[in-house]
XYZ file of C-alpha atoms in Angstrom:
569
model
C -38.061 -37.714 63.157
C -36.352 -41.173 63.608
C -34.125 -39.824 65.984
C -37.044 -38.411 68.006
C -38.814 -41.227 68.505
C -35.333 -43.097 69.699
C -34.884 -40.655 72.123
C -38.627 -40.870 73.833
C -38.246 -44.891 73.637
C -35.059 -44.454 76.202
C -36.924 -42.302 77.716
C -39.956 -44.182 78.069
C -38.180 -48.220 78.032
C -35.361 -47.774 79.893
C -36.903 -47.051 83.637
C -39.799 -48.983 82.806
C -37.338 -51.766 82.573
C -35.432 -51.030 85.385
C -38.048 -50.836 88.397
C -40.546 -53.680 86.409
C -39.017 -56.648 86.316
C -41.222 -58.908 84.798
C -40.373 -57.012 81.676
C -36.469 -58.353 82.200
C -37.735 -61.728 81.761
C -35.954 -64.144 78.938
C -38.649 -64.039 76.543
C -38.735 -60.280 76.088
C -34.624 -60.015 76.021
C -34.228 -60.446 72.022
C -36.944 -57.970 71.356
C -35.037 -55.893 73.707
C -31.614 -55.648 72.430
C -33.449 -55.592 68.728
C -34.105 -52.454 69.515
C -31.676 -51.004 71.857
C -29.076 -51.531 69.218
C -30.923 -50.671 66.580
C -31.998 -46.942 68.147
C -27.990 -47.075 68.836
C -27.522 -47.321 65.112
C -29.575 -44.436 64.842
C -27.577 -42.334 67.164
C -24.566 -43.167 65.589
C -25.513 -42.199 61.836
C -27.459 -38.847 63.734
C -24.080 -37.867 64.793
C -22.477 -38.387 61.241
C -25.133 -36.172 59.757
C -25.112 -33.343 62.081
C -20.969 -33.287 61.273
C -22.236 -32.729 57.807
C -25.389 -30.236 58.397
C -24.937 -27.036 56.961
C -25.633 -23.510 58.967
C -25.964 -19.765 57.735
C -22.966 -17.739 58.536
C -23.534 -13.721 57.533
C -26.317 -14.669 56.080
C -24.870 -17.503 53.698
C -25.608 -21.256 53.589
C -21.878 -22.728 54.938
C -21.505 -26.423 52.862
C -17.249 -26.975 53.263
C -17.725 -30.569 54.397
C -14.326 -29.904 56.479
C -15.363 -26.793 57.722
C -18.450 -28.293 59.059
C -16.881 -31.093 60.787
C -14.734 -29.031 62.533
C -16.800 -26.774 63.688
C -18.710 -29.889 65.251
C -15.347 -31.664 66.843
C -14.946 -28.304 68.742
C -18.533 -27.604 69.837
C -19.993 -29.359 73.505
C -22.763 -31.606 70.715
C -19.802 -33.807 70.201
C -18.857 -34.177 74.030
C -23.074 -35.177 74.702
C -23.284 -37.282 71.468
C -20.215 -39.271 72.408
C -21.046 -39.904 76.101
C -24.684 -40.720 75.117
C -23.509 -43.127 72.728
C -20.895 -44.517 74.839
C -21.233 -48.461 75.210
C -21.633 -49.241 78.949
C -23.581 -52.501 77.880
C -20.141 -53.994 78.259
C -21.103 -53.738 81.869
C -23.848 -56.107 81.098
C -21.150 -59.183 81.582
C -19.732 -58.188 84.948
C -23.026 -57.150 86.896
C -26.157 -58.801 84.417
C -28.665 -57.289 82.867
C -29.547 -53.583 84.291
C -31.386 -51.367 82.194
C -30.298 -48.348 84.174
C -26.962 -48.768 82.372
C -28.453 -47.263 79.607
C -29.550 -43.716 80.709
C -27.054 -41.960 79.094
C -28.935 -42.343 75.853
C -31.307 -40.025 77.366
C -28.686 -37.214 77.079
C -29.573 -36.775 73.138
C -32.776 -35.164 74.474
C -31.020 -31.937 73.262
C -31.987 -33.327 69.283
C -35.717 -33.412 70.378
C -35.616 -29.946 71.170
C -33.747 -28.569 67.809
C -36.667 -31.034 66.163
C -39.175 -29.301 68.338
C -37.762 -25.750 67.256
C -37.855 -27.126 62.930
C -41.548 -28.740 63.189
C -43.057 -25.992 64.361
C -41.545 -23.300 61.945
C -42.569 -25.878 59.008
C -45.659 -27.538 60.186
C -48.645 -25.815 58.496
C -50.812 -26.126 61.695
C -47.890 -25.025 64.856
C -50.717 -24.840 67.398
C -51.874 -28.517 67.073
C -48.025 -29.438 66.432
C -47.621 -27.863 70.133
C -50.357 -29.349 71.767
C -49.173 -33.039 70.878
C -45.928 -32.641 71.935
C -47.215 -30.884 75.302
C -49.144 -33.645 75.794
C -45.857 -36.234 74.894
C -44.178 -34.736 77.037
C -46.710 -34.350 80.218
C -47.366 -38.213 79.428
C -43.188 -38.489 80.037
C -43.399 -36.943 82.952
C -45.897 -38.791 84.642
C -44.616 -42.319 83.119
C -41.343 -41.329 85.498
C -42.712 -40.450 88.079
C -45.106 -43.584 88.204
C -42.147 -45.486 88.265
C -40.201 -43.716 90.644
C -43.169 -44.356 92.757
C -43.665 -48.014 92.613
C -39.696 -48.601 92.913
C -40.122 -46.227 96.795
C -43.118 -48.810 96.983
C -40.994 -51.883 96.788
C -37.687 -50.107 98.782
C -40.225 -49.512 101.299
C -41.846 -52.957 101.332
C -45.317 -53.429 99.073
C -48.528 -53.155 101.682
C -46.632 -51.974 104.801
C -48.687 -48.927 104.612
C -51.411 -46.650 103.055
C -49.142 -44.780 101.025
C -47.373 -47.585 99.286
C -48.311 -50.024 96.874
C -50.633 -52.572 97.564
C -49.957 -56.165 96.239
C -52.066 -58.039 98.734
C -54.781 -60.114 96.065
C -53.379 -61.457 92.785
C -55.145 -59.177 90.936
C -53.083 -56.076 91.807
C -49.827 -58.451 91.180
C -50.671 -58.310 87.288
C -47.900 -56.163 85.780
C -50.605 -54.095 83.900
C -52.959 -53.118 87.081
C -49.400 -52.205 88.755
C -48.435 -49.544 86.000
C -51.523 -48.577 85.667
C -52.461 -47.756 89.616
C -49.120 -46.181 89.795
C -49.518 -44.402 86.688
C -52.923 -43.245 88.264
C -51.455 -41.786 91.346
C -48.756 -39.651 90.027
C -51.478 -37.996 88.114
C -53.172 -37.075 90.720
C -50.197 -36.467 92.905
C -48.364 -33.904 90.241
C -52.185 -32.691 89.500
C -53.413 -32.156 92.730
C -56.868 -32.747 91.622
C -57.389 -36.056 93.228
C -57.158 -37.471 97.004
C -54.510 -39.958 97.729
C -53.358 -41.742 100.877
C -51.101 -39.765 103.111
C -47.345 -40.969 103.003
C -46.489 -42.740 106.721
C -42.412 -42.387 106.680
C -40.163 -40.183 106.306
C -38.857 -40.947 102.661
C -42.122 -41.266 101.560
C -42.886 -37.612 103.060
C -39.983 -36.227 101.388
C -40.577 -37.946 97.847
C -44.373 -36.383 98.259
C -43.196 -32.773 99.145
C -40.729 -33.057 96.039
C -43.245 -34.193 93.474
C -45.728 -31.821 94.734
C -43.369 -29.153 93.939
C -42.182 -30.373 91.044
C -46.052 -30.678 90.258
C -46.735 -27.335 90.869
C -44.165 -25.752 89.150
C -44.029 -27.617 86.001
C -47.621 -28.321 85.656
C -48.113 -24.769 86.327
C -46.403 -23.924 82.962
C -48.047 -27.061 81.246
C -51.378 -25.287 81.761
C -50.320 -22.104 80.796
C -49.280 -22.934 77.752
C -52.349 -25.005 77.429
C -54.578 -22.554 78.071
C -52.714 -19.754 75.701
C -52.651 -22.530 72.882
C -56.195 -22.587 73.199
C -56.735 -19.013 73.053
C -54.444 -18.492 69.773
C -56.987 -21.410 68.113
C -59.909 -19.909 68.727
C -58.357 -16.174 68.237
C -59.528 -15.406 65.043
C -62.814 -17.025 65.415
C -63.141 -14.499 68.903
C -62.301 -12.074 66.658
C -64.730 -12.537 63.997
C -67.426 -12.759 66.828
C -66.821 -9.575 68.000
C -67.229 -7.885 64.831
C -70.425 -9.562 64.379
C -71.383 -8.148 67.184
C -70.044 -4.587 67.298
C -72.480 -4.776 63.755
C -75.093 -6.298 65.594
C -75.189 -3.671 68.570
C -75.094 -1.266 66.063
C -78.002 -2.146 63.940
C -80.433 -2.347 66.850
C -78.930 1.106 67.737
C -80.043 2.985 64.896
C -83.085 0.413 64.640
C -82.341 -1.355 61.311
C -85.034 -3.086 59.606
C -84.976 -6.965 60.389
C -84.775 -8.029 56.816
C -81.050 -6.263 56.205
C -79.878 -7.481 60.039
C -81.026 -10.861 58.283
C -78.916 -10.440 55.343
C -76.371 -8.917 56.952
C -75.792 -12.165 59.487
C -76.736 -14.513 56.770
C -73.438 -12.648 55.073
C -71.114 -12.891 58.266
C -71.979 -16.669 58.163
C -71.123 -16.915 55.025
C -67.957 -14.998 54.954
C -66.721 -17.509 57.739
C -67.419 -20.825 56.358
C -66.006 -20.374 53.290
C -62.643 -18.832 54.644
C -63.293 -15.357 53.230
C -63.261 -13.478 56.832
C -58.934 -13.278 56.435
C -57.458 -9.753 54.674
C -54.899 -10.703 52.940
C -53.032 -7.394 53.655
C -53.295 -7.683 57.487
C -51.957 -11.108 57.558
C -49.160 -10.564 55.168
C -48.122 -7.419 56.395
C -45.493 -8.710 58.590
C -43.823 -9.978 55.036
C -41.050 -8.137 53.273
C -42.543 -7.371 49.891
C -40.648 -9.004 47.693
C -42.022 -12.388 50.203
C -45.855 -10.981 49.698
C -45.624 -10.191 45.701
C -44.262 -13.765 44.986
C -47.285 -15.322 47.320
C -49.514 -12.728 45.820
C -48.550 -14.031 42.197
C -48.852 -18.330 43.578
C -52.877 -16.866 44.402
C -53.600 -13.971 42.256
C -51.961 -14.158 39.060
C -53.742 -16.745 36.679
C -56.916 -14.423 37.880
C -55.521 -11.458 36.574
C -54.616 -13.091 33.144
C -57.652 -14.011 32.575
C -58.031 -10.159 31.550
C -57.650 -9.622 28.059
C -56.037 -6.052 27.977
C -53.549 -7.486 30.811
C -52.391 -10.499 28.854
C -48.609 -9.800 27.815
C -48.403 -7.026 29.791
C -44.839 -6.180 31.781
C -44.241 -9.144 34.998
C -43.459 -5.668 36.744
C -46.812 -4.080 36.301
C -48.553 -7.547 37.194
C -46.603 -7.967 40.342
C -48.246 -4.470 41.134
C -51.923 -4.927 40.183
C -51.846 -8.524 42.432
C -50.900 -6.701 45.305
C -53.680 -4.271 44.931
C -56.593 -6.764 44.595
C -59.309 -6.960 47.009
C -61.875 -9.311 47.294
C -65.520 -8.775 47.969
C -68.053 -10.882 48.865
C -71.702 -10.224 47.898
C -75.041 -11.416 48.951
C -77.762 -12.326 46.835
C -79.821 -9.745 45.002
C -76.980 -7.587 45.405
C -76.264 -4.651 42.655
C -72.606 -4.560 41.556
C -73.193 -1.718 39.274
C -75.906 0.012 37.778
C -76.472 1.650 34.513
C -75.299 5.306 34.242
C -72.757 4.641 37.171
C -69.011 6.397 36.563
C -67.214 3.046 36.880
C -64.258 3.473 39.064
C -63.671 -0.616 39.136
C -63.218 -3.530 37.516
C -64.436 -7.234 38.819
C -63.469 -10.407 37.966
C -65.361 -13.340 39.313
C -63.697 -15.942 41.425
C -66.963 -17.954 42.520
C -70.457 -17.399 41.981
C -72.885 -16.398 39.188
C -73.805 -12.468 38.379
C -76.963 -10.920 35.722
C -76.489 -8.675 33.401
C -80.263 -6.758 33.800
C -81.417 -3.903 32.194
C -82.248 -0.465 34.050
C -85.124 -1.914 36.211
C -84.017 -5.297 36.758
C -86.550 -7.223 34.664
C -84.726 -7.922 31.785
C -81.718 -10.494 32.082
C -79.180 -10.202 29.720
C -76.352 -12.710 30.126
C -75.031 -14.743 32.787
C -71.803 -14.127 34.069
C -69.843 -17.372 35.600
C -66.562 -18.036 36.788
C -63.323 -15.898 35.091
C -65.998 -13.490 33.824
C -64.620 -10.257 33.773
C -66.201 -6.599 33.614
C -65.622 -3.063 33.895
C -61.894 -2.790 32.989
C -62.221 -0.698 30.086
C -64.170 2.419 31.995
C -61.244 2.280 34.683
C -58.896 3.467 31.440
C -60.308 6.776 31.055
C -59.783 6.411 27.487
C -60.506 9.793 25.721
C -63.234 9.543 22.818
C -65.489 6.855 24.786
C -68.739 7.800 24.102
C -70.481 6.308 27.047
C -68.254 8.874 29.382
C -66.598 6.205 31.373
C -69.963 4.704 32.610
C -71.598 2.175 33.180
C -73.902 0.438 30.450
C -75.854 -2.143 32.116
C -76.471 -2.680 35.580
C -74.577 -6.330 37.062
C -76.232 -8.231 40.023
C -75.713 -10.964 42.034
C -77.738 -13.857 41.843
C -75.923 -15.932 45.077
C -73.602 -15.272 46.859
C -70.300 -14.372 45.127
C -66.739 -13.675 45.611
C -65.072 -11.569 43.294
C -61.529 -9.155 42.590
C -61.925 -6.035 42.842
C -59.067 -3.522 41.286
C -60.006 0.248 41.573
C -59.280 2.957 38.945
C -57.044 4.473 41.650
C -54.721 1.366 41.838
C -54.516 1.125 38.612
C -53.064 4.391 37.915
C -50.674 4.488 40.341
C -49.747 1.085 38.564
C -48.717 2.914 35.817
C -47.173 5.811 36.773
C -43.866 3.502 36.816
C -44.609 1.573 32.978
C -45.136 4.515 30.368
C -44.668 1.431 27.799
C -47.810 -0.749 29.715
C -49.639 2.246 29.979
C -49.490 3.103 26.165
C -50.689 -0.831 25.344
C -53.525 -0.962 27.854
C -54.472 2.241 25.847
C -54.482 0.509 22.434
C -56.197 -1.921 23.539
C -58.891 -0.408 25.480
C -59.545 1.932 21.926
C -59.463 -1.583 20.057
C -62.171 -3.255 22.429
C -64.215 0.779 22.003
C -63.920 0.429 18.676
C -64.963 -2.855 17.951
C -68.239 -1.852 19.745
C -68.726 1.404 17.765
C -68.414 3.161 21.135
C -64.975 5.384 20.297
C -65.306 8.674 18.859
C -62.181 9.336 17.039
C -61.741 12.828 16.278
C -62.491 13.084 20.294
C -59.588 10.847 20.759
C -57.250 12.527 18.820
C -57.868 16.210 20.190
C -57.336 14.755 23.312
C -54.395 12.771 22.671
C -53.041 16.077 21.115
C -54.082 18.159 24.355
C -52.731 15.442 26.742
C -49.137 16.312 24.971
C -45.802 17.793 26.960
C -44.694 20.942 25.317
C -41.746 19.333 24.580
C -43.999 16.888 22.689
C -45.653 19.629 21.204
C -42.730 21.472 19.873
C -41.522 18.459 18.091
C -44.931 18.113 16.211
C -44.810 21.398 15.423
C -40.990 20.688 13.750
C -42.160 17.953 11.963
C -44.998 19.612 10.291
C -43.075 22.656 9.366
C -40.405 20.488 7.701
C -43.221 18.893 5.624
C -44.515 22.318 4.816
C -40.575 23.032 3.656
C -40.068 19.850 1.523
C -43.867 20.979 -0.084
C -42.557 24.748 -0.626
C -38.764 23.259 -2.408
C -41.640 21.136 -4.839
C -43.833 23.662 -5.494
C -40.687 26.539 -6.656
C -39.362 23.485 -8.391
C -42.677 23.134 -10.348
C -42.539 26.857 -11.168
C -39.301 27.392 -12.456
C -39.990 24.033 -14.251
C -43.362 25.909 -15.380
C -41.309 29.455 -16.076
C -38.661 27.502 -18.899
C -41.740 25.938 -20.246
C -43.829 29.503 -20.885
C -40.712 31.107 -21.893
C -39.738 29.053 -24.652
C -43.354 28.711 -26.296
C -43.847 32.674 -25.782
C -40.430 32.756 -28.311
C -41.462 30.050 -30.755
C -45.067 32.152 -31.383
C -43.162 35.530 -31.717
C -40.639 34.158 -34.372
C -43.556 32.474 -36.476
C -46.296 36.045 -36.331
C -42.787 38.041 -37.419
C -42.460 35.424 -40.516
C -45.555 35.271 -41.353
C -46.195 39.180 -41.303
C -42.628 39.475 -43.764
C -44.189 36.936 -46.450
C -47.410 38.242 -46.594
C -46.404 41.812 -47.209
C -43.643 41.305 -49.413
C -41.826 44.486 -48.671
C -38.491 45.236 -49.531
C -36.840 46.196 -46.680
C -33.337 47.976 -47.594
C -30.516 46.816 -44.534
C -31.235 49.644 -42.426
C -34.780 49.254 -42.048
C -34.259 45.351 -41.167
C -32.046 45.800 -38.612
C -34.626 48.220 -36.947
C -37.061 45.965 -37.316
C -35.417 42.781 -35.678
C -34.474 45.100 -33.092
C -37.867 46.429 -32.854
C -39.059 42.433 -32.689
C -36.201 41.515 -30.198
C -37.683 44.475 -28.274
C -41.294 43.361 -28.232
C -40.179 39.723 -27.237
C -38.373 40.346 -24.616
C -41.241 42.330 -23.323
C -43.451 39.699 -24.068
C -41.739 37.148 -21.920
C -41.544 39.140 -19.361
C -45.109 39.809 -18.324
C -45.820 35.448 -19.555
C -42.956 35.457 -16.861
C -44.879 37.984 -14.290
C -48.207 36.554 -14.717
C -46.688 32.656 -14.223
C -44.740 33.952 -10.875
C -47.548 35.194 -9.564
C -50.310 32.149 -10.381
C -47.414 29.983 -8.783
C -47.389 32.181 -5.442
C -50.939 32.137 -5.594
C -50.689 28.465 -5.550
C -48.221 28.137 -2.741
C -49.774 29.833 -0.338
C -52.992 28.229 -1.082
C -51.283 25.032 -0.218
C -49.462 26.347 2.767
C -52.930 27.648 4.254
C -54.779 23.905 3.170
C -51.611 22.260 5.412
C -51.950 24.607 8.425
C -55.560 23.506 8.261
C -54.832 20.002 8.169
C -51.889 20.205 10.689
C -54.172 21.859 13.191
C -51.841 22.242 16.282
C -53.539 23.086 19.775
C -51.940 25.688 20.880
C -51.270 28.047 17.395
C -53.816 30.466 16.411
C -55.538 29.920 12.763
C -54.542 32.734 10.664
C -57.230 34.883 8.262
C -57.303 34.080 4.721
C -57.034 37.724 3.437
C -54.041 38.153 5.792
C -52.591 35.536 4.152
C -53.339 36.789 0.272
């Protein structure tokens, strides 16, 4: 910037100087050569810098300080820096004061144009940056050739003709009123707009011929960049016109009603002065991605936050849903849902007020402000909702309002890439369903359970069958637990009825007849035990496949056939 305006003050000073003289005079000298040497300065430390000024090589930022400086020693900038800085002041002693020894410090004009090049990348409004500095530079143009004039005028003597300048009164010797008229005529002259007087000799003929080409060719290219500069500011107003009309010629085709062309203007002016005519997708399409999710996040993502069931969700999936928001404008009195809708969006208000109103609009609700958000849980599709996805009040606008808009469609295709998000927003959209009493659970799980992979299903089906297993191993421990338990009592009673029956009698029983009769007793024990033992086996079967049947029931897999009771007895 410095360096700019040091260039465009040799520009400008030095050949003002030179053909004015009354600017040479002592009293202006220090303020002179204050500045000359301090612009000199700056050309001097400009030069250091740009030996030091980094560039991308492949791609990569080059910063080897030696590397840098050589690559400057060997490149022409050095040879135009060092003859622009190049002190022929000295020559100041031997011939006086002559400005004109200073026009090499024009040749750092080259800076101006690598400054030229940087602004207007970085400037946030280029078209107005490159109408000012078309308009420096026209300004340059004519200052030169003003003063290339009135220096032919005094070569040529001042009022020895009608193209010259005329110094006759002592009005038109005032230093201003001479820069000024001469200033005034190569306007004109490199314009052609304006009459002047017709040059008499022949250098004055030649000079004219030359600046009238010059004129023509370079203020040929002034204008036409003028006029396209023009064009690009008022481009996307032309463009916003047009589809205002296109609407327009449309309505009074098919002979719309006054009072919607009304609120259909009323919305195009409203869309305009508040900046919400620009789609964000058009104008950022020419970004990579990664260069359109990062400004998408700077504008989008403290709205999206503001969601609950988005809050701690993956940066990935965020990155995602910012892209895919859309905002909508509506007008006043206009219905953003109504009841018994399928919702297949969710809004979240960026400016404006919407009412929550029952079925026939009477009834106001709530109020929605600012950061409200609705309709993200119906755009779930979470199984078991007992509203069916829809909507359960009808939203309208009471102004106009700007809101976010993020379909159902979006959204899905979201998560297609985060299983792990999807699962959450799940949870939570059951949580926020069941806090209202508007989840019906069994309908949740029989989905859930339908929704399953067969590889999903298979390994329910494993892990239930192992439970069954563990329950089967308890239950056969149980019975032979129950077996020892019945066999030992069934011995106990059989000893005691065989002593009992022997002392109540009192029979002599000779040795033969006693061993009969324990084996006769051993005989009826064992067969005693035996059918305690049957009928125990067969309750404990009985049992087992009574709890088999009660866990089939309970496991209830989709998919596997529920099997008779009598088939299983």
């Amino acid at each position: 910037m410095f360096l700019t305006v040091a260039v465009y003050y040799n520009i400008i000073v030095i050949i003002l100087r030179a053909v004015f003289t009354e600017l040479r005079e002592s009293t202006y000298m220090p303020y002179w050569f204050a500045f000359d040497y301090f612009f000199d300065l700056t050309y001097i430390l400009d030069s250091a810098v740009k030996s030091r000024l980094g560039f991308l090589e492949q791609g990569i930022l080059v910063t080897d300080v030696k590397r840098l400086t050589r690559c400057y020693v060997k490149s022409w900038k050095l040879l135009v820096d060092l003859l622009s800085i190049t002190p022929l002041d000295l020559f100041y002693f031997l011939v006086g004061f002559n400005p004109l020894l200073r026009l090499n410090r024009i040749l750092k004009v080259w800076r101006v144009n690598e400054f030229y090049s940087d602004s207007e990348t970085k400037t946030s409004s280029p078209i107005g940056f490159r109408l000012f500095f078309l308009i420096v530079n026209i300004m340059a143009v004519i200052h030169w050739n003003a003063c290339i004039y009135f220096a032919i005028s005094k070569s040529l003597g001042f009022s020895t003709d009608g193209w010259v300048y005329d110094d006759t009164t002592e009005y038109k010797k005032q230093l201003t009123i001479k820069y000024l008229y001469s200033f005034y005529w190569s306007m004109l002259t490199l314009t052609a707009i304006g009459d002047t007087p017709p040059p008499e000799k022949i250098e004055s003929v030649l000079y004219c011929i030359c600046d009238t080409l010059i004129g023509v060719l370079i203020f040929a290219t002034i204008f036409g960049n003028i006029g396209s500069m023009i064009n690009q500011m008022n481009a996307s107003r032309t463009e916003f016109q047009h589809d205002v009309d296109a609407v327009k010629r449309y309505m009074e085709i098919r002979k719309v009603g006054s009072d919607i062309q009304d609120r259909v203007v009323q919305w195009f002016a409203y869309t305009w002065n508040n900046k919400q005519s620009i789609d964000d997708r058009q104008a950022l399409s020419i970004l990579p991605e990664k260069l359109r999710a990062e400004i998408a996040i700077h504008v989008h993502l403290h709205t999206l936050k503001r969601v609950a069931i988005f809050q701690d969700c993956e940066p990935g999936l965020l990155v995602e849903l910012v892209l895919k928001l859309r905002l909508q404008v509506f007008s006043p009195g206009d219905y953003i849902c109504k009841k018994g809708d399928i919702g297949k969006e969710m809004y979240i208000i960026k400016r404006g007020k919407l009412e929550v109103v029952s079925e026939d609009g009477k009834k106001v609700f709530v109020t929605l402000s600012d950061g409200a958000v609705f309709g993200e849980v119906s755009i779930l599709n979470i199984s078991g909702n007992k509203t069916g996805n829809r909507r359960t009040a009808s939203v309208r606008s009471v102004g106009y309002s700007d809101l976010f808009c993020l379909s159902k469609d979006d959204l899905w295709d979201a998560l297609k890439e985060y299983p792990e998000a999807k699962k959450i927003l799940m949870e939570r959209g059951q949580q926020i369903l069941r806090k209202d009493n508007l989840l019906d659970e069994d309908a949740a799980r029989r989905e859930e359970l339908r929704s399953m992979s067969m590889d999903n299903r298979i390994s329910l089906i494993t892990v239930e069958i192992d439970k069954i297993s563990k329950d089967i191993g308890t239950l056969t421990g149980q019975l032979c637990e129950l077996q020892k338990t019945l066999t030992s009592e069934c011995k106990e009673s059989a000893h005691t009825e065989v002593d009992s029956s022997a002392t109540d009698n009192v029979v002599k029983i000779d040795p033969v007849k006693t061993e009969i009769s324990q084996k006769e007793e051993a005989v009826i024990s064992k067969q005693s035990t035996t059918k305690t033992t049957r009928d125990a086996s067969a309750v404990s079967v009985k049992t087992s496949q009574a709890t088999v049947e009660q866990t089939q029931d309970k496991v209830n897999i989709p998919g596997t056939p529920d099997k008779p009771h009598n088939e299983a007895d």
